[in-house]
Short mmCIF file of C-alpha atoms and ligand atoms in Angstrom, two decimals:
data_model
loop_
_atom_site.label_atom_id
_atom_site.label_comp_id
_atom_site.label_asym_id
_atom_site.label_seq_id
_atom_site.Cartn_x
_atom_site.Cartn_y
_atom_site.Cartn_z
CA UNK A 1 4.97 11.69 -26.05
CA UNK A 2 3.27 8.33 -25.84
CA UNK A 3 -0.06 7.97 -27.60
CA UNK A 4 -2.24 8.03 -24.45
CA UNK A 5 -4.99 10.67 -24.67
CA UNK A 6 -7.09 12.20 -21.94
CA UNK A 7 -10.29 10.73 -23.36
CA UNK A 8 -8.97 7.15 -23.43
CA UNK A 9 -10.55 4.71 -21.01
CA UNK A 10 -8.38 2.89 -18.49
CA UNK A 11 -7.87 -0.37 -20.41
CA UNK A 12 -6.71 1.61 -23.45
CA UNK A 13 -4.42 3.74 -21.31
CA UNK A 14 -2.88 0.65 -19.73
CA UNK A 15 -2.00 -0.60 -23.21
CA UNK A 16 -0.55 2.69 -24.51
CA UNK A 17 0.91 4.34 -21.41
CA UNK A 18 4.62 5.09 -21.38
CA UNK A 19 5.30 3.57 -24.79
CA UNK A 20 7.08 6.47 -26.49
CA UNK A 21 8.61 5.51 -29.79
CA UNK A 22 11.87 7.19 -28.80
CA UNK A 23 12.09 4.61 -25.98
CA UNK A 24 10.58 1.53 -27.58
CA UNK A 25 12.16 1.95 -31.00
CA UNK A 26 10.58 -0.54 -33.40
CA UNK A 27 9.52 -3.08 -30.78
CA UNK A 28 6.39 -3.05 -28.63
CA UNK A 29 7.95 -2.96 -25.16
CA UNK A 30 10.66 -0.60 -23.98
CA UNK A 31 13.88 -2.66 -24.09
CA UNK A 32 15.91 -3.32 -20.96
CA UNK A 33 18.57 -0.63 -20.76
CA UNK A 34 21.14 -1.92 -18.31
CA UNK A 35 23.61 0.71 -17.28
CA UNK A 36 25.37 2.58 -14.54
CA UNK A 37 27.58 4.89 -16.61
CA UNK A 38 25.88 6.90 -19.32
CA UNK A 39 28.35 8.09 -21.92
CA UNK A 40 28.29 11.64 -23.25
CA UNK A 41 29.33 12.53 -26.78
CA UNK A 42 31.46 15.43 -25.55
CA UNK A 43 32.38 17.47 -22.48
CA UNK A 44 30.00 20.18 -23.72
CA UNK A 45 27.14 17.69 -23.75
CA UNK A 46 27.99 16.53 -20.21
CA UNK A 47 27.98 20.18 -19.03
CA UNK A 48 24.67 20.80 -20.76
CA UNK A 49 23.14 17.72 -19.10
CA UNK A 50 23.76 19.15 -15.63
CA UNK A 51 20.91 21.58 -16.26
CA UNK A 52 18.36 18.74 -16.22
CA UNK A 53 17.19 16.49 -13.44
CA UNK A 54 14.19 14.91 -15.12
CA UNK A 55 13.20 11.54 -16.51
CA UNK A 56 14.08 11.47 -20.20
CA UNK A 57 17.56 12.94 -19.67
CA UNK A 58 20.50 10.57 -19.46
CA UNK A 59 22.78 11.28 -16.52
CA UNK A 60 23.80 8.25 -14.46
CA UNK A 61 22.29 4.83 -13.69
CA UNK A 62 20.62 5.94 -10.47
CA UNK A 63 18.39 8.32 -12.43
CA UNK A 64 17.23 5.47 -14.63
CA UNK A 65 17.07 5.02 -18.36
CA UNK A 66 14.18 4.50 -20.82
CA UNK A 67 13.04 1.24 -19.14
CA UNK A 68 12.38 3.00 -15.83
CA UNK A 69 11.24 6.29 -17.39
CA UNK A 70 8.67 4.48 -19.48
CA UNK A 71 7.22 2.70 -16.43
CA UNK A 72 7.15 5.90 -14.36
CA UNK A 73 5.40 7.76 -17.18
CA UNK A 74 2.90 4.94 -17.61
CA UNK A 75 2.03 5.07 -13.91
CA UNK A 76 1.64 8.85 -14.07
CA UNK A 77 -0.76 8.41 -16.98
CA UNK A 78 -2.77 5.86 -14.98
CA UNK A 79 -3.10 8.07 -11.89
CA UNK A 80 -5.49 10.93 -12.78
CA UNK A 81 -4.14 14.32 -11.74
CA UNK A 82 -0.50 13.19 -11.39
CA UNK A 83 2.39 15.06 -12.98
CA UNK A 84 5.10 12.59 -12.05
CA UNK A 85 5.92 9.24 -10.42
CA UNK A 86 8.95 8.05 -8.46
CA UNK A 87 9.83 4.35 -8.42
CA UNK A 88 11.14 2.55 -5.32
CA UNK A 89 12.52 -0.95 -4.74
CA UNK A 90 9.39 -1.99 -2.79
CA UNK A 91 5.99 -0.65 -1.77
CA UNK A 92 7.32 -0.17 1.74
CA UNK A 93 10.23 1.89 0.42
CA UNK A 94 7.70 4.04 -1.44
CA UNK A 95 5.72 4.60 1.76
CA UNK A 96 8.84 5.51 3.76
CA UNK A 97 10.14 7.73 0.95
CA UNK A 98 6.83 9.54 0.57
CA UNK A 99 6.41 10.18 4.29
CA UNK A 100 10.00 11.41 4.63
CA UNK A 101 9.53 13.73 1.67
CA UNK A 102 6.79 15.76 3.39
CA UNK A 103 7.91 15.73 7.05
CA UNK A 104 10.54 17.61 9.05
CA UNK A 105 11.77 16.93 12.59
CA UNK A 106 9.36 18.42 15.14
CA UNK A 107 6.29 17.89 13.00
CA UNK A 108 3.28 15.65 13.62
CA UNK A 109 1.93 12.98 11.27
CA UNK A 110 -1.63 11.68 11.69
CA UNK A 111 -1.89 8.01 10.75
CA UNK A 112 -5.08 6.09 10.01
CA UNK A 113 -5.33 3.35 12.63
CA UNK A 114 -5.84 0.44 10.20
CA UNK A 115 -2.93 1.11 7.83
CA UNK A 116 -0.61 -1.60 6.54
CA UNK A 117 1.51 -2.79 9.46
CA UNK A 118 4.90 -1.64 8.05
CA UNK A 119 3.38 1.85 7.55
CA UNK A 120 2.60 1.85 11.25
CA UNK A 121 6.14 0.73 12.06
CA UNK A 122 7.72 3.41 9.87
CA UNK A 123 5.57 6.07 11.51
CA UNK A 124 6.20 4.99 15.09
CA UNK A 125 9.81 3.81 14.58
CA UNK A 126 11.90 5.39 11.83
CA UNK A 127 10.00 8.69 11.82
CA UNK A 128 10.09 8.89 15.61
CA UNK A 129 13.88 8.57 15.56
CA UNK A 130 13.80 11.32 13.00
CA UNK A 131 11.90 13.59 15.40
CA UNK A 132 8.42 13.20 13.94
CA UNK A 133 5.50 12.39 16.22
CA UNK A 134 2.94 9.90 14.85
CA UNK A 135 -0.65 10.04 16.14
CA UNK A 136 -3.00 7.24 15.21
CA UNK A 137 -6.67 8.02 14.61
CA UNK A 138 -9.87 6.05 14.12
CA UNK A 139 -10.91 6.80 10.50
CA UNK A 140 -14.59 6.39 11.43
CA UNK A 141 -14.43 9.07 14.18
CA UNK A 142 -14.34 12.29 12.17
CA UNK A 143 -14.59 14.58 15.21
CA UNK A 144 -11.65 12.98 17.00
CA UNK A 145 -9.69 13.17 13.75
CA UNK A 146 -10.35 16.90 13.32
CA UNK A 147 -9.43 17.47 16.97
CA UNK A 148 -6.10 15.65 16.57
CA UNK A 149 -4.61 18.44 14.41
CA UNK A 150 -2.42 21.06 16.01
CA UNK A 151 -0.07 23.66 14.56
CA UNK A 152 2.70 21.08 14.19
CA UNK A 153 0.56 18.69 12.13
CA UNK A 154 1.75 18.80 8.55
CA UNK A 155 0.75 15.47 7.04
CA UNK A 156 -1.88 12.72 7.16
CA UNK A 157 -1.26 9.11 6.12
CA UNK A 158 -4.35 7.26 4.83
CA UNK A 159 -5.00 3.91 3.22
CA UNK A 160 -8.07 2.72 1.37
CA UNK A 161 -9.48 0.30 2.22
CA UNK A 162 -7.60 -0.26 5.50
CA UNK A 163 -5.29 -3.29 5.50
CA UNK A 164 -6.77 -6.65 6.59
CA UNK A 165 -10.05 -5.29 7.98
CA UNK A 166 -10.94 -3.49 4.73
CA UNK A 167 -13.03 -0.59 6.07
CA UNK A 168 -13.22 2.23 3.50
CA UNK A 169 -12.42 5.67 4.97
CA UNK A 170 -14.17 8.83 3.73
CA UNK A 171 -11.11 10.14 1.88
CA UNK A 172 -12.70 13.32 0.41
CA UNK A 173 -13.82 14.31 3.91
CA UNK A 174 -10.54 13.43 5.68
CA UNK A 175 -8.38 15.08 3.02
CA UNK A 176 -10.54 18.22 2.96
CA UNK A 177 -10.07 18.65 6.71
CA UNK A 178 -6.31 18.13 6.31
CA UNK A 179 -6.19 20.77 3.59
CA UNK A 180 -8.19 23.19 5.74
CA UNK A 181 -5.64 22.67 8.53
CA UNK A 182 -2.71 23.21 6.16
CA UNK A 183 -1.59 19.56 6.10
CA UNK A 184 -0.99 17.37 3.06
CA UNK A 185 -2.58 13.97 2.53
CA UNK A 186 -0.81 10.77 1.51
CA UNK A 187 -2.75 7.67 0.64
CA UNK A 188 -1.75 4.05 0.15
CA UNK A 189 -3.75 3.25 -2.98
CA UNK A 190 -2.43 -0.28 -3.53
CA UNK A 191 -5.84 -2.02 -3.37
CA UNK A 192 -7.71 -0.16 -6.12
CA UNK A 193 -4.76 1.50 -7.91
CA UNK A 194 -5.31 4.73 -9.84
CA UNK A 195 -7.64 2.77 -12.11
CA UNK A 196 -10.17 2.04 -9.37
CA UNK A 197 -9.70 5.07 -7.15
CA UNK A 198 -8.58 8.46 -8.46
CA UNK A 199 -6.85 9.41 -5.22
CA UNK A 200 -5.51 12.80 -6.31
CA UNK A 201 -8.93 13.83 -7.64
CA UNK A 202 -10.44 12.88 -4.27
CA UNK A 203 -8.24 15.33 -2.37
CA UNK A 204 -5.00 13.43 -1.78
CA UNK A 205 -1.61 14.96 -2.57
CA UNK A 206 0.44 11.78 -2.97
CA UNK A 207 -0.82 8.38 -4.12
CA UNK A 208 1.38 5.43 -3.17
CA UNK A 209 1.08 1.92 -4.59
CA UNK A 210 2.93 -1.32 -4.01
CA UNK A 211 3.57 -2.37 -7.61
CA UNK A 212 4.52 -5.74 -6.13
CA UNK A 213 0.77 -6.42 -6.02
CA UNK A 214 -1.46 -5.66 -9.03
CA UNK A 215 0.99 -4.06 -11.45
CA UNK A 216 3.56 -6.83 -11.13
CA UNK A 217 0.66 -9.24 -10.99
CA UNK A 218 2.67 -12.49 -11.08
CA UNK A 219 4.30 -12.72 -7.64
CA UNK A 220 7.80 -12.44 -9.06
CA UNK A 221 8.88 -8.83 -8.56
CA UNK A 222 9.00 -6.20 -5.79
CA UNK A 223 8.51 -2.50 -6.49
CA UNK A 224 6.66 0.58 -5.28
CA UNK A 225 5.63 3.95 -6.66
CA UNK A 226 4.51 7.35 -5.45
CA UNK A 227 2.66 9.68 -7.84
CA UNK A 228 1.78 13.33 -7.27
CA UNK A 229 1.11 16.71 -8.78
CA UNK A 230 4.06 19.04 -9.55
CA UNK A 231 4.73 20.40 -6.07
CA UNK A 232 4.75 17.10 -4.20
CA UNK A 233 6.43 15.23 -7.05
CA UNK A 234 9.41 17.59 -6.69
CA UNK A 235 9.62 16.72 -2.97
CA UNK A 236 9.34 12.98 -3.67
CA UNK A 237 12.09 13.21 -6.26
CA UNK A 238 14.43 15.19 -4.05
CA UNK A 239 14.07 12.79 -1.10
CA UNK A 240 14.23 9.60 -3.20
CA UNK A 241 17.41 10.85 -4.85
CA UNK A 242 18.93 11.80 -1.48
CA UNK A 243 18.23 8.27 -0.26
CA UNK A 244 19.74 6.78 -3.41
CA UNK A 245 16.52 4.97 -4.33
CA UNK A 246 16.39 3.35 -7.73
CA UNK A 247 15.00 0.20 -9.40
CA UNK A 248 16.59 -2.23 -11.80
CA UNK A 249 15.64 -2.10 -15.49
CA UNK A 250 14.86 -5.83 -15.43
CA UNK A 251 12.32 -5.31 -12.66
CA UNK A 252 10.89 -2.21 -14.36
CA UNK A 253 10.36 -4.23 -17.55
CA UNK A 254 8.52 -6.94 -15.60
CA UNK A 255 6.24 -4.39 -13.94
CA UNK A 256 5.59 -2.65 -17.29
CA UNK A 257 4.59 -6.00 -18.77
CA UNK A 258 2.23 -6.63 -15.85
CA UNK A 259 0.66 -3.21 -16.24
CA UNK A 260 -0.70 -4.01 -19.72
CA UNK A 261 -3.01 -6.73 -18.38
CA UNK A 262 -3.73 -5.14 -15.01
CA UNK A 263 -7.23 -3.79 -15.88
CA UNK A 264 -8.27 -7.21 -17.13
CA UNK A 265 -6.91 -8.98 -14.05
CA UNK A 266 -8.52 -6.45 -11.71
CA UNK A 267 -11.85 -6.92 -13.41
CA UNK A 268 -11.70 -10.72 -13.32
CA UNK A 269 -10.48 -11.01 -9.73
CA UNK A 270 -13.10 -8.45 -8.58
CA UNK A 271 -15.88 -10.49 -10.17
CA UNK A 272 -14.58 -13.74 -8.63
CA UNK A 273 -14.01 -12.10 -5.24
CA UNK A 274 -17.57 -10.80 -5.13
CA UNK A 275 -18.91 -14.26 -5.95
CA UNK A 276 -16.80 -15.87 -3.21
CA UNK A 277 -17.73 -13.10 -0.76
CA UNK A 278 -21.44 -13.58 -1.43
CA UNK A 279 -21.06 -17.32 -0.89
CA UNK A 280 -19.19 -16.77 2.40
CA UNK A 281 -21.90 -14.35 3.55
CA UNK A 282 -24.40 -17.24 3.50
CA UNK A 283 -22.26 -19.59 5.61
CA UNK A 284 -23.07 -20.18 9.27
CA UNK A 285 -19.31 -20.44 10.04
CA UNK A 286 -18.84 -16.82 8.93
CA UNK A 287 -19.85 -13.89 11.14
CA UNK A 288 -18.79 -11.02 8.86
CA UNK A 289 -17.50 -10.54 5.35
CA UNK A 290 -15.28 -7.48 4.93
CA UNK A 291 -15.35 -6.73 1.23
CA UNK A 292 -15.91 -3.13 0.07
CA UNK A 293 -17.59 -4.37 -3.13
CA UNK A 294 -20.18 -6.36 -1.15
CA UNK A 295 -23.46 -4.79 -0.09
CA UNK A 296 -23.66 -4.61 3.70
CA UNK A 297 -19.89 -4.63 4.18
CA UNK A 298 -18.39 -1.73 6.23
CA UNK A 299 -17.63 1.14 3.85
CA UNK A 300 -19.57 -0.32 0.90
CA UNK A 301 -21.46 2.97 0.39
CA UNK A 302 -18.21 4.95 0.31
CA UNK A 303 -16.71 2.45 -2.10
CA UNK A 304 -19.74 2.86 -4.34
CA UNK A 305 -19.55 6.64 -4.15
CA UNK A 306 -15.79 7.10 -4.66
CA UNK A 307 -14.42 4.06 -6.53
CA UNK A 308 -14.74 2.84 -10.08
CA UNK A 309 -13.29 -0.60 -9.37
CA UNK A 310 -12.07 -3.10 -6.83
CA UNK A 311 -9.88 -6.16 -6.76
CA UNK A 312 -9.67 -9.72 -5.50
CA UNK A 313 -8.59 -8.92 -1.93
CA UNK A 314 -11.04 -9.12 0.97
CA UNK A 315 -11.41 -10.62 4.43
CA UNK A 316 -13.93 -12.49 6.51
CA UNK A 317 -14.34 -13.12 10.22
CA UNK A 318 -15.19 -16.53 11.61
CA UNK A 319 -18.24 -16.92 13.79
CA UNK A 320 -16.65 -17.93 17.11
CA UNK A 321 -14.13 -20.73 16.44
CA UNK A 322 -10.75 -21.26 18.04
CA UNK A 323 -7.31 -20.32 16.78
CA UNK A 324 -6.65 -24.02 16.19
CA UNK A 325 -9.81 -24.35 14.08
CA UNK A 326 -8.78 -21.36 12.02
CA UNK A 327 -5.33 -22.84 11.42
CA UNK A 328 -6.90 -26.18 10.49
CA UNK A 329 -9.23 -24.45 8.03
CA UNK A 330 -6.36 -22.69 6.27
CA UNK A 331 -4.27 -25.89 6.28
CA UNK A 332 -7.12 -27.77 4.57
CA UNK A 333 -7.30 -25.32 1.66
CA UNK A 334 -5.70 -26.74 -1.47
CA UNK A 335 -6.06 -23.91 -4.00
CA UNK A 336 -5.19 -21.10 -1.58
CA UNK A 337 -1.53 -20.78 -0.67
CA UNK A 338 -0.57 -19.51 2.79
CA UNK A 339 1.56 -16.44 2.33
CA UNK A 340 2.02 -12.70 2.35
CA UNK A 341 1.34 -10.35 -0.49
CA UNK A 342 -1.48 -10.50 -3.05
CA UNK A 343 -2.34 -9.27 -6.54
CA UNK A 344 -0.78 -12.33 -8.21
CA UNK A 345 -2.62 -14.82 -10.42
CA UNK A 346 -2.76 -17.36 -7.56
CA UNK A 347 -5.12 -17.31 -4.59
CA UNK A 348 -3.82 -16.87 -1.04
CA UNK A 349 -5.22 -17.07 2.49
CA UNK A 350 -3.81 -15.24 5.50
CA UNK A 351 -5.11 -15.46 9.10
CA UNK A 352 -4.79 -12.16 10.96
CA UNK A 353 -5.25 -10.66 14.39
CA UNK A 354 -6.51 -7.11 13.92
CA UNK A 355 -6.49 -6.17 17.62
CA UNK A 356 -2.69 -6.45 17.69
CA UNK A 357 -2.21 -3.77 15.04
CA UNK A 358 -4.61 -1.02 16.05
CA UNK A 359 -4.49 1.39 18.96
CA UNK A 360 -7.16 4.06 18.32
CA UNK A 361 -10.09 1.94 17.14
CA UNK A 362 -11.87 -1.15 18.40
CA UNK A 363 -11.61 -4.76 17.22
CA UNK A 364 -14.02 -6.54 17.00
CA UNK A 365 -15.74 -3.63 15.22
CA UNK A 366 -18.43 -1.74 17.21
CA UNK A 367 -21.64 -3.76 17.47
CA UNK A 368 -19.99 -7.14 16.84
CA UNK A 369 -19.96 -10.08 19.27
CA UNK A 370 -16.71 -10.30 21.23
CA UNK A 371 -16.12 -13.91 20.13
CA UNK A 372 -16.31 -13.03 16.41
CA UNK A 373 -12.77 -11.79 16.01
CA UNK A 374 -10.66 -14.29 14.09
CA UNK A 375 -10.03 -12.96 10.60
CA UNK A 376 -8.85 -14.57 7.40
CA UNK A 377 -7.82 -12.48 4.41
CA UNK A 378 -8.31 -13.98 0.98
CA UNK A 379 -6.52 -12.87 -2.16
CA UNK A 380 -8.61 -14.20 -5.02
CA UNK A 381 -6.55 -15.05 -8.07
CA UNK A 382 -7.41 -16.11 -11.59
CA UNK A 383 -8.63 -19.65 -10.81
CA UNK A 384 -12.30 -20.38 -11.52
CA UNK A 385 -14.38 -18.92 -8.68
CA UNK A 386 -16.46 -22.10 -8.40
CA UNK A 387 -13.32 -24.16 -7.77
CA UNK A 388 -12.28 -21.71 -5.07
CA UNK A 389 -15.72 -21.96 -3.47
CA UNK A 390 -15.56 -25.76 -3.56
CA UNK A 391 -12.13 -25.57 -1.89
CA UNK A 392 -13.48 -23.33 0.90
CA UNK A 393 -16.49 -25.62 1.28
CA UNK A 394 -14.22 -28.67 1.74
CA UNK A 395 -12.13 -26.84 4.33
CA UNK A 396 -15.24 -25.84 6.33
CA UNK A 397 -16.44 -29.44 6.23
CA UNK A 398 -13.05 -30.68 7.38
CA UNK A 399 -13.03 -28.53 10.54
CA UNK A 400 -16.67 -29.08 11.41
CA UNK A 401 -15.94 -31.69 14.09
CA UNK A 402 -12.45 -30.53 15.07
C1 LIG B 1 2.07 -5.18 0.30
C2 LIG B 1 1.63 -3.82 0.64
C3 LIG B 1 2.55 -2.78 0.71
C4 LIG B 1 4.03 -2.98 0.61
O1 LIG B 1 4.52 -3.45 -0.57
P1 LIG B 1 5.91 -4.24 -0.63
O2 LIG B 1 6.29 -4.12 -2.06
O3 LIG B 1 5.58 -5.64 -0.20
O4 LIG B 1 6.87 -3.58 0.28
C5 LIG B 1 2.07 -1.52 0.96
N1 LIG B 1 0.76 -1.29 1.16
C6 LIG B 1 -0.14 -2.26 1.12
C7 LIG B 1 -1.57 -1.92 1.34
C8 LIG B 1 0.25 -3.56 0.87
O5 LIG B 1 -0.65 -4.54 0.89
#
């Protein structure tokens, strides 16, 4: 076993997790084991190996080698309540793999209305072709959610906070209702990771993260993971193996390296994000700041109750303004790149149109002015927060008379 103990705090776990001496040998990081064929010492050993389908047993390249096993074990140790983790070539592959592992044709999946857009597409596209019906629900309307279950509903897909608009759903409540109705709960836990939100301990059955974001941490690798207790881990493993999902040892080594500094990066980007969010809150150009860590933001109370951490990702909504002004604002930013993804060391800005990607809940949010609808998502990186604020300030000044 690796040296991680139950009483270790998260930063200590992130340093120790997955580093078994049998895998690392005499170096600190698990070496990169490249391989498709694994050679057996004898025919008897090959026969014996057929009894095992577990990480830690050599079989064939698709089942990984110490580089991937070490990362999967580390992620399991960082997700409280998990017994195992499957790795996928992207976060989206992890979402698709996890949903397919718990659904059969003819069944119904309830999907939180503000999930990551590809999650929505998988549910209403791929899964539909596969004979699964997706029903989208407003996470703030608990009665409508409870009423959406019928005897064909076997799974619920959640995400916290919701993508782009960042509202925090009441996961313990939503997952408890699912359990009562005999359905399992999946959650996209990319934003907080297992370090900031113990998804399985808050009632979820499968916790999915895009490792592309915080774990990778340097915008140079794509990967995803799904972690679960014994029963659901077995389903994840079976489906992932049927789909031939595997990750390269080079990528696994990069993600493992990122994992060691992830708690530090999460802490720093959370602190900077909160500072930037508080500054934005004071600006007349800004109607709403959507940042779970910020007092007054939608879902802040739930974040405070259920989470032990946050990250650098949040959004804000311009007060009025035109599409052209929003584009000009983003174009004037110098420290924020324009691009997808987040969780890297560099800051990013992304304009979004929330109305286009929801069907069961309102945008603008209830009680808001109709003209306050243009959103910008910021991924705060490791630059100095005061430089980022100065950059935003310059961009606001530049569009003032446009
Ligand atoms: C980016 C993202 C994903 C998908 O990860 P990829 O590795 O880019 O496929 C999933 N969920 C959320 C919330 C994300 O932001």
